mmCIF file of C-alpha atoms in Angstrom:
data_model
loop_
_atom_site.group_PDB
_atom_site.id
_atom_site.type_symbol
_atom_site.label_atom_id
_atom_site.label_comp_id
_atom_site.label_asym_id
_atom_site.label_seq_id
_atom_site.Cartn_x
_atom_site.Cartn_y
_atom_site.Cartn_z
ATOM 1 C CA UNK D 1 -0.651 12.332 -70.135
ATOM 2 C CA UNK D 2 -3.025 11.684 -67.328
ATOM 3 C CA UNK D 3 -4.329 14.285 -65.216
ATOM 4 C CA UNK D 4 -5.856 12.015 -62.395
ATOM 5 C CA UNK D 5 -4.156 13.233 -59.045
ATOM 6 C CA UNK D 6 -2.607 10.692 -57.240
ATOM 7 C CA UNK D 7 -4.935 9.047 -54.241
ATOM 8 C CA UNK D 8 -3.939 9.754 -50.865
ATOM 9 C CA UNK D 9 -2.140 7.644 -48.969
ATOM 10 C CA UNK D 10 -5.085 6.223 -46.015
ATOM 11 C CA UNK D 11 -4.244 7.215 -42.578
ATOM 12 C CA UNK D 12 -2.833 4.938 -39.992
ATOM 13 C CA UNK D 13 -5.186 4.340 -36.812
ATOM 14 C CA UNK D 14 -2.815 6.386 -34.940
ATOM 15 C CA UNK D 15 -2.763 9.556 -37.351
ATOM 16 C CA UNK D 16 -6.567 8.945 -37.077
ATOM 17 C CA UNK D 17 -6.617 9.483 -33.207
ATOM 18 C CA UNK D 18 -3.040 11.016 -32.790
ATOM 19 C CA UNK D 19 -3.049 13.834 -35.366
ATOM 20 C CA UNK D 20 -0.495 13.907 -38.226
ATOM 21 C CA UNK D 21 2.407 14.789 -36.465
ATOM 22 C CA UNK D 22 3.814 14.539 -32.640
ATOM 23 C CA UNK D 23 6.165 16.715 -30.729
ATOM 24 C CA UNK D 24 9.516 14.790 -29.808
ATOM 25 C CA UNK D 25 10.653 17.354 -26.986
ATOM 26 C CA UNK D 26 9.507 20.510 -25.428
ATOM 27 C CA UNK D 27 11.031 22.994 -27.903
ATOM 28 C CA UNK D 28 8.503 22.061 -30.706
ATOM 29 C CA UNK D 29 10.613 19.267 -32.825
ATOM 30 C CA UNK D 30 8.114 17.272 -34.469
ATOM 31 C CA UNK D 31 7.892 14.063 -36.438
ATOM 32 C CA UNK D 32 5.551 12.320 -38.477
ATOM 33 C CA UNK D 33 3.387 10.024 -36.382
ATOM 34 C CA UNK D 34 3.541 7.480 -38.406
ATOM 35 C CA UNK D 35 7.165 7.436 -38.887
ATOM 36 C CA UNK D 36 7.565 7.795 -34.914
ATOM 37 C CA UNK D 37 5.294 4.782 -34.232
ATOM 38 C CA UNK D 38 5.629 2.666 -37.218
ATOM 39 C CA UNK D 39 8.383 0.131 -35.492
ATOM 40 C CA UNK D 40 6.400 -0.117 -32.002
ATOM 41 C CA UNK D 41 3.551 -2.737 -31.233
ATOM 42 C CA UNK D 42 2.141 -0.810 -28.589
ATOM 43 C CA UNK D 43 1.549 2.992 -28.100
ATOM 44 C CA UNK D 44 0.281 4.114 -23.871
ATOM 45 C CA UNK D 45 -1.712 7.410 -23.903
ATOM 46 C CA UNK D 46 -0.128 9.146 -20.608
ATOM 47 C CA UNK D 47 -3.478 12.029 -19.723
ATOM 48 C CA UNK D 48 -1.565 14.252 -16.963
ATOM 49 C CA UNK D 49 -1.076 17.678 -15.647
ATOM 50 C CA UNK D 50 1.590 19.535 -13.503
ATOM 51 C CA UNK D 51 -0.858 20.489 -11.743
ATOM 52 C CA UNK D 52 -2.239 17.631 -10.586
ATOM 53 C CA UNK D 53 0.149 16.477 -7.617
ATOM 54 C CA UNK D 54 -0.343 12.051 -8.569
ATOM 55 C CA UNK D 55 0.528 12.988 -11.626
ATOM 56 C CA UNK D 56 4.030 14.577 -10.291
ATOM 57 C CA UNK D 57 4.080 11.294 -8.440
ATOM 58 C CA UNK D 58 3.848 9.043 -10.935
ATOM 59 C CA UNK D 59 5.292 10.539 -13.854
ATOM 60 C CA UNK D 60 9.068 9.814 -12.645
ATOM 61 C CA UNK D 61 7.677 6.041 -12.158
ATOM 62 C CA UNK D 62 6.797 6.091 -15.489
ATOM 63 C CA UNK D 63 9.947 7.546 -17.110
ATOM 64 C CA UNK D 64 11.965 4.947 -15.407
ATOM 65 C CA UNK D 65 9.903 2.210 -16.438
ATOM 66 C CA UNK D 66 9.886 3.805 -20.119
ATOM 67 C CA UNK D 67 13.896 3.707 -19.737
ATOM 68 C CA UNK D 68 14.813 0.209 -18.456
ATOM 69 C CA UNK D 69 12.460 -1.369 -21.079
ATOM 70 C CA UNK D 70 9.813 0.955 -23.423
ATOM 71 C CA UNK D 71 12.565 0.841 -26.699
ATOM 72 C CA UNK D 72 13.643 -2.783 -26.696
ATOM 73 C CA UNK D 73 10.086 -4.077 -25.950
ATOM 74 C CA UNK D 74 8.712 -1.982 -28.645
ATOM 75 C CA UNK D 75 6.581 0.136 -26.777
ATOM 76 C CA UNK D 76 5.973 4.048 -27.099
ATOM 77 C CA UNK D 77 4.070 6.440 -24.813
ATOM 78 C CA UNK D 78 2.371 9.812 -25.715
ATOM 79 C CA UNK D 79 1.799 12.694 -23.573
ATOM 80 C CA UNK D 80 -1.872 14.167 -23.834
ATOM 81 C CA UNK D 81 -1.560 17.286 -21.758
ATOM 82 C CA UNK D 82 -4.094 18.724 -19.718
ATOM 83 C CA UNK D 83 -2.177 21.793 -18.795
ATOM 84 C CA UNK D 84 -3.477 25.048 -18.441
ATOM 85 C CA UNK D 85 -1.096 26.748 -20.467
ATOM 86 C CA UNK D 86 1.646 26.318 -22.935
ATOM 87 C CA UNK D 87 4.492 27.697 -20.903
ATOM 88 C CA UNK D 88 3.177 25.158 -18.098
ATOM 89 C CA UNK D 89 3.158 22.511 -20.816
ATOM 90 C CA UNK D 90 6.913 23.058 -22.250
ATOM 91 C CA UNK D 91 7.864 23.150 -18.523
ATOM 92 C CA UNK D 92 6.036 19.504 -17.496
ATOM 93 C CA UNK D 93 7.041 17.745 -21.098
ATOM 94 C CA UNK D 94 10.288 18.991 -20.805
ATOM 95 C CA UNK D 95 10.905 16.188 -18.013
ATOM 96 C CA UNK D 96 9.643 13.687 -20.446
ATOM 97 C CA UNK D 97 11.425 11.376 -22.718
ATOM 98 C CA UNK D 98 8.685 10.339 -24.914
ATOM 99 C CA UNK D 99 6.289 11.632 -27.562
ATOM 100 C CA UNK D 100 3.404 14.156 -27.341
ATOM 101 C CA UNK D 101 0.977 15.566 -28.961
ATOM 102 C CA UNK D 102 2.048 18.373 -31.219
ATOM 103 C CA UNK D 103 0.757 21.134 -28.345
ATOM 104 C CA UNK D 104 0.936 24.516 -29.378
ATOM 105 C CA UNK D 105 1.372 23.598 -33.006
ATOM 106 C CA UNK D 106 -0.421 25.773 -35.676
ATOM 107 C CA UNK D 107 -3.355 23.972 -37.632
ATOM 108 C CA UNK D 108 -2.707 20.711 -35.489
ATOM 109 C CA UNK D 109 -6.333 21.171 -33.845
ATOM 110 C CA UNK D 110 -4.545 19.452 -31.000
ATOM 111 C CA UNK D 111 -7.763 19.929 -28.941
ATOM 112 C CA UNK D 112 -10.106 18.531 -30.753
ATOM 113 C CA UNK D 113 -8.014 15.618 -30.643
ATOM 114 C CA UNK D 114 -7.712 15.761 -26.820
ATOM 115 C CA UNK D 115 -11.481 16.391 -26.518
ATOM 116 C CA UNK D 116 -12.087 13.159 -29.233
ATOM 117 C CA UNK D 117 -9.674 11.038 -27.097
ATOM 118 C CA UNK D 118 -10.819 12.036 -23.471
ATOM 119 C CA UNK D 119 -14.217 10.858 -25.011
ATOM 120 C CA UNK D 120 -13.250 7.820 -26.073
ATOM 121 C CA UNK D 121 -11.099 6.958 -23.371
ATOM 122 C CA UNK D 122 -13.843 7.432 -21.039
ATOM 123 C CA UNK D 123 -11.330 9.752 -19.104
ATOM 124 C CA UNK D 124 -12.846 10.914 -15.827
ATOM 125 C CA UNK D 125 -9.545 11.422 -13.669
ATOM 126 C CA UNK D 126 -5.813 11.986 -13.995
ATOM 127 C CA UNK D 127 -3.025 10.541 -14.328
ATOM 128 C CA UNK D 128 -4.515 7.590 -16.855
ATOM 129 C CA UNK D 129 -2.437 5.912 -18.883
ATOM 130 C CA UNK D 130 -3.793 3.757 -21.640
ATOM 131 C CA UNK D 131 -2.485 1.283 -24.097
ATOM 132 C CA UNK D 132 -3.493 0.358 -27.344
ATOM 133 C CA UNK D 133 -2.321 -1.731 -30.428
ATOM 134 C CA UNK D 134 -0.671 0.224 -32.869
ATOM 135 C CA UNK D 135 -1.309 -1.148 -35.858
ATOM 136 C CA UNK D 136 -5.115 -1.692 -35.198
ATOM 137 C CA UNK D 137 -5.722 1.426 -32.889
ATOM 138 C CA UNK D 138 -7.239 -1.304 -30.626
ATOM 139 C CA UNK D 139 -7.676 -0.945 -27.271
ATOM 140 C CA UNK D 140 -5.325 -3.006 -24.606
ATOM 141 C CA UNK D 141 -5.914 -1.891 -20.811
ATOM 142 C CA UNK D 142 -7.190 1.214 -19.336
ATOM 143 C CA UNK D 143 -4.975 -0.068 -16.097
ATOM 144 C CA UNK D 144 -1.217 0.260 -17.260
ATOM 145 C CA UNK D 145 -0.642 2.754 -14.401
ATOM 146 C CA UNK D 146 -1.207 0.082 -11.994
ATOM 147 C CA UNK D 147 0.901 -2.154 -13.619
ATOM 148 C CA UNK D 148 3.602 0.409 -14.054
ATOM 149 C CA UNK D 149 3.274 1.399 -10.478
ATOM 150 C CA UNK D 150 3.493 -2.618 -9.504
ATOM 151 C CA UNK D 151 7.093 -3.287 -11.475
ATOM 152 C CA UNK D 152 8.762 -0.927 -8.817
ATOM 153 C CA UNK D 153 11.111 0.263 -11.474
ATOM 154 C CA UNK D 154 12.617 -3.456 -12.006
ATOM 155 C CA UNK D 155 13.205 -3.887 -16.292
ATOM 156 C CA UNK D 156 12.210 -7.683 -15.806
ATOM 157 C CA UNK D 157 8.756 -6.590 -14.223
ATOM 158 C CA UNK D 158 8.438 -3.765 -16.457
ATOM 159 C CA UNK D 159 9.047 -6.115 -19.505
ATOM 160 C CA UNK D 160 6.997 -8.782 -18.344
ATOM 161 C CA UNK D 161 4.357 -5.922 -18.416
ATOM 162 C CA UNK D 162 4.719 -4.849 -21.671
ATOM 163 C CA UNK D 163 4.817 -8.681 -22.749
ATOM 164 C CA UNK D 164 0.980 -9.274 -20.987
ATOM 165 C CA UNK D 165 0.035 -6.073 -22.567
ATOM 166 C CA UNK D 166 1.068 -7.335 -25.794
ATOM 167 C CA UNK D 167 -0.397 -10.800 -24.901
ATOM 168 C CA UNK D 168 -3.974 -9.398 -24.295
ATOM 169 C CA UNK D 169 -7.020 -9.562 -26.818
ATOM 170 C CA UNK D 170 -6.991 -6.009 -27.937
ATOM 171 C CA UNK D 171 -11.295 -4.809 -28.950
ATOM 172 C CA UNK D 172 -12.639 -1.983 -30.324
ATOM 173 C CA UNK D 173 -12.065 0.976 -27.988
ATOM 174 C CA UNK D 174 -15.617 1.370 -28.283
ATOM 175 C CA UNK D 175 -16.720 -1.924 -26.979
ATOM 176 C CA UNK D 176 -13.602 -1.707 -24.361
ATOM 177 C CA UNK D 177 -14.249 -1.770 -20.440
ATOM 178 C CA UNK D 178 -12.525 1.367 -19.527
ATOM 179 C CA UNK D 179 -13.661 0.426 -15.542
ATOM 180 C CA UNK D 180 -9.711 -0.112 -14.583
ATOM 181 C CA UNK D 181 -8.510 4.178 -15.522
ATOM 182 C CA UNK D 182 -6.631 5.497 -13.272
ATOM 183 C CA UNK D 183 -6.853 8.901 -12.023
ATOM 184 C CA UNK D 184 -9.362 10.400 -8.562
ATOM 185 C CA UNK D 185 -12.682 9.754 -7.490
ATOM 186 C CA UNK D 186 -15.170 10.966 -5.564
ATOM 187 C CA UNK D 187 -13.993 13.047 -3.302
ATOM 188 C CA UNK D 188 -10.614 13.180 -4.652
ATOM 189 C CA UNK D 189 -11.813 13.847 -8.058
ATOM 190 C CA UNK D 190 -13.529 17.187 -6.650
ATOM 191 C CA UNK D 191 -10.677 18.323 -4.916
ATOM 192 C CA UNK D 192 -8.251 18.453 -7.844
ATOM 193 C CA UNK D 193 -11.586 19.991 -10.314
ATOM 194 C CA UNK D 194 -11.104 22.744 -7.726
ATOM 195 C CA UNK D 195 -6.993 22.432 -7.592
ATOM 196 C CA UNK D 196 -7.227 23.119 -11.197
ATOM 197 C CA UNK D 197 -9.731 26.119 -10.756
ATOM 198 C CA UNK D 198 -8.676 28.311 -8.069
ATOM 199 C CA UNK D 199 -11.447 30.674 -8.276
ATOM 200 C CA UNK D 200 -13.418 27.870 -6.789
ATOM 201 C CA UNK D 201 -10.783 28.069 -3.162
ATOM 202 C CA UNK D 202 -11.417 32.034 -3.685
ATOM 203 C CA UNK D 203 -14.907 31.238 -3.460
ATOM 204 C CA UNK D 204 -15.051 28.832 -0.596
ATOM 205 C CA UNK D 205 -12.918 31.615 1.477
ATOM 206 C CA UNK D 206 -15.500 34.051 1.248
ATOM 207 C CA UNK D 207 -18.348 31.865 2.500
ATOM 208 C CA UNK D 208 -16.350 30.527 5.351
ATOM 209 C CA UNK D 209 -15.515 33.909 6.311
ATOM 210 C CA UNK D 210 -18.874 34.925 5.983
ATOM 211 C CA UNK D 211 -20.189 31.518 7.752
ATOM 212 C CA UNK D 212 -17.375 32.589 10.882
ATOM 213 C CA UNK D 213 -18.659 36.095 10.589
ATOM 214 C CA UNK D 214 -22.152 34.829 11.348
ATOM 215 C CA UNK D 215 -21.331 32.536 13.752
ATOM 216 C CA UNK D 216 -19.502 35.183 15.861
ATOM 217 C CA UNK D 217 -22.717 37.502 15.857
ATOM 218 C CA UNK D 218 -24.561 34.660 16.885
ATOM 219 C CA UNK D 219 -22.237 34.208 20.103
ATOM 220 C CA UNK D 220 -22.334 37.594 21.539
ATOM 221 C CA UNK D 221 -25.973 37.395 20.698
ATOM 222 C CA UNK D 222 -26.130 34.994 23.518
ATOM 223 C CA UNK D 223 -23.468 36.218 25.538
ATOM 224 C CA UNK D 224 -25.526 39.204 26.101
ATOM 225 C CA UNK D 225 -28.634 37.070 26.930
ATOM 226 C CA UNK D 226 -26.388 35.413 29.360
ATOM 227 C CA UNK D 227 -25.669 38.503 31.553
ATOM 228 C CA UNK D 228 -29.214 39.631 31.510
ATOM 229 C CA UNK D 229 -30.506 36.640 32.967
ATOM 230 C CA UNK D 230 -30.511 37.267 36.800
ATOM 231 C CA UNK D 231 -28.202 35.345 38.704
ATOM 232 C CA UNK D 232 -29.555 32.106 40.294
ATOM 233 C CA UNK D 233 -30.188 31.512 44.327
ATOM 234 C CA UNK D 234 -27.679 29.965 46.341
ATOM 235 C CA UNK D 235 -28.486 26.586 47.113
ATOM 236 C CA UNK D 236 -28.025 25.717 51.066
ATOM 237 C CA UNK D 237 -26.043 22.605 51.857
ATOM 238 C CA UNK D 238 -28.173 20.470 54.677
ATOM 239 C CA UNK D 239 -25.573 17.171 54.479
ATOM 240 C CA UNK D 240 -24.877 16.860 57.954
ATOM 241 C CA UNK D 241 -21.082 16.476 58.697
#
């Protein structure tokens, strides 16, 4: 009898970057990832927050679009959370139809795999949505919101989408041109770093009030240099009338 374990099955690209198993709604039902993904040709990455207010924008975009034409075009879509919490997370999925990453899941390491992916991805804003091939982990297009956004909810548009997504050359994410992600910038992007981090508001508050503070001993500083200064002559009208 031989006593040579059995080799183990290789992962799929998507267990690679996904994790072994995804969360199918917000009470913690999970599936195998590959078993979720194995009839789909293309999987979108969906980075958000509820507490990122484009994000609450877009999301109900999205889940319309992932209605009228996701299932018959073969296309899935993953949730990779930035929440600050669980609760917040079970709250924000739970409007979701799709996938997510198994979040608060025991020995999932779910954030390593965030940290890996928002690497990758190039992520520098949210919401981003990003599609790849399924079967080759390849990447697709870093601008899928756009084109989500740009099919206004009509299942033609939004399958025509999917069908130029499917269409394009898919590359190595590493060599891929991630220029097209969606999410803030500049000053945008610093407003929502400090939406997310309130202490940050806390902290502006106490300098302006210190700033207005200073700027109010600064006017009765001159106020009172004002009265001091003696009053000037009356000037004498000589127009003749």
């Amino acid at each position: 009898m031989s006593t040579k374990k059995k080799a183990d099955t290789p992962k799929t690209p998507m267990e690679e970057l996904l994790g072994a198993t995804l969360l199918t709604n917000a009470k913690g039902a999970r599936t195998p990832t590959k078993t979720a993904l194995q009839d789909k040709d293309l999987v979108a990455l969906y980075f958000s927050a509820k507490w990122c207010p484009p994000c609450r924008q877009f999301s109900p975009i999205l889940k319309e679009f992932y209605k009228s034409c996701a299932e018959k075009s073969k296309l899935e879509i993953v949730y990779v959370s930035s929440d600050k919490s669980i609760p917040e997370f079970q709250e924000y999925y739970g409007t979701m139809p799709w996938l997510s990453l198994a979040e608060g899941v025991a020995g999932a390491d779910t954030a390593n795999i965030k940290n890996v992916l928002a690497k990758r991805m190039q992520i520098k804003g949210i919401p981003t949505l990003i599609v790849l091939d399924v079967k080759t982990g390849k990447f697709v297009t870093s601008g899928a919101r756009d084109d989500v956004t740009g099919a206004s909810g009509n299942a033609e548009q939004g399958t025509a989408v999917i069908e130029q997504w499917k269409a394009t050359e898919a590359v190595p994410i590493e060599e891929a041109d991630m220029s097209a992600g969606g999410g803030p910038s500049g000053i945008m992007a610093v407003v929502f770093y400090i939406l997310k981090n309130p202490i940050y508001i806390f902290g502006l508050l106490y300098f302006w009030k210190q700033f207005m503070k200073y700027i109010g001993k600064d006017d009765a500083g001159a106020s009172a240099i004002e009265d001091d200064t003696p009053a000037a002559p009356l000037q004498h009208d000589d127009s003749e009338f």
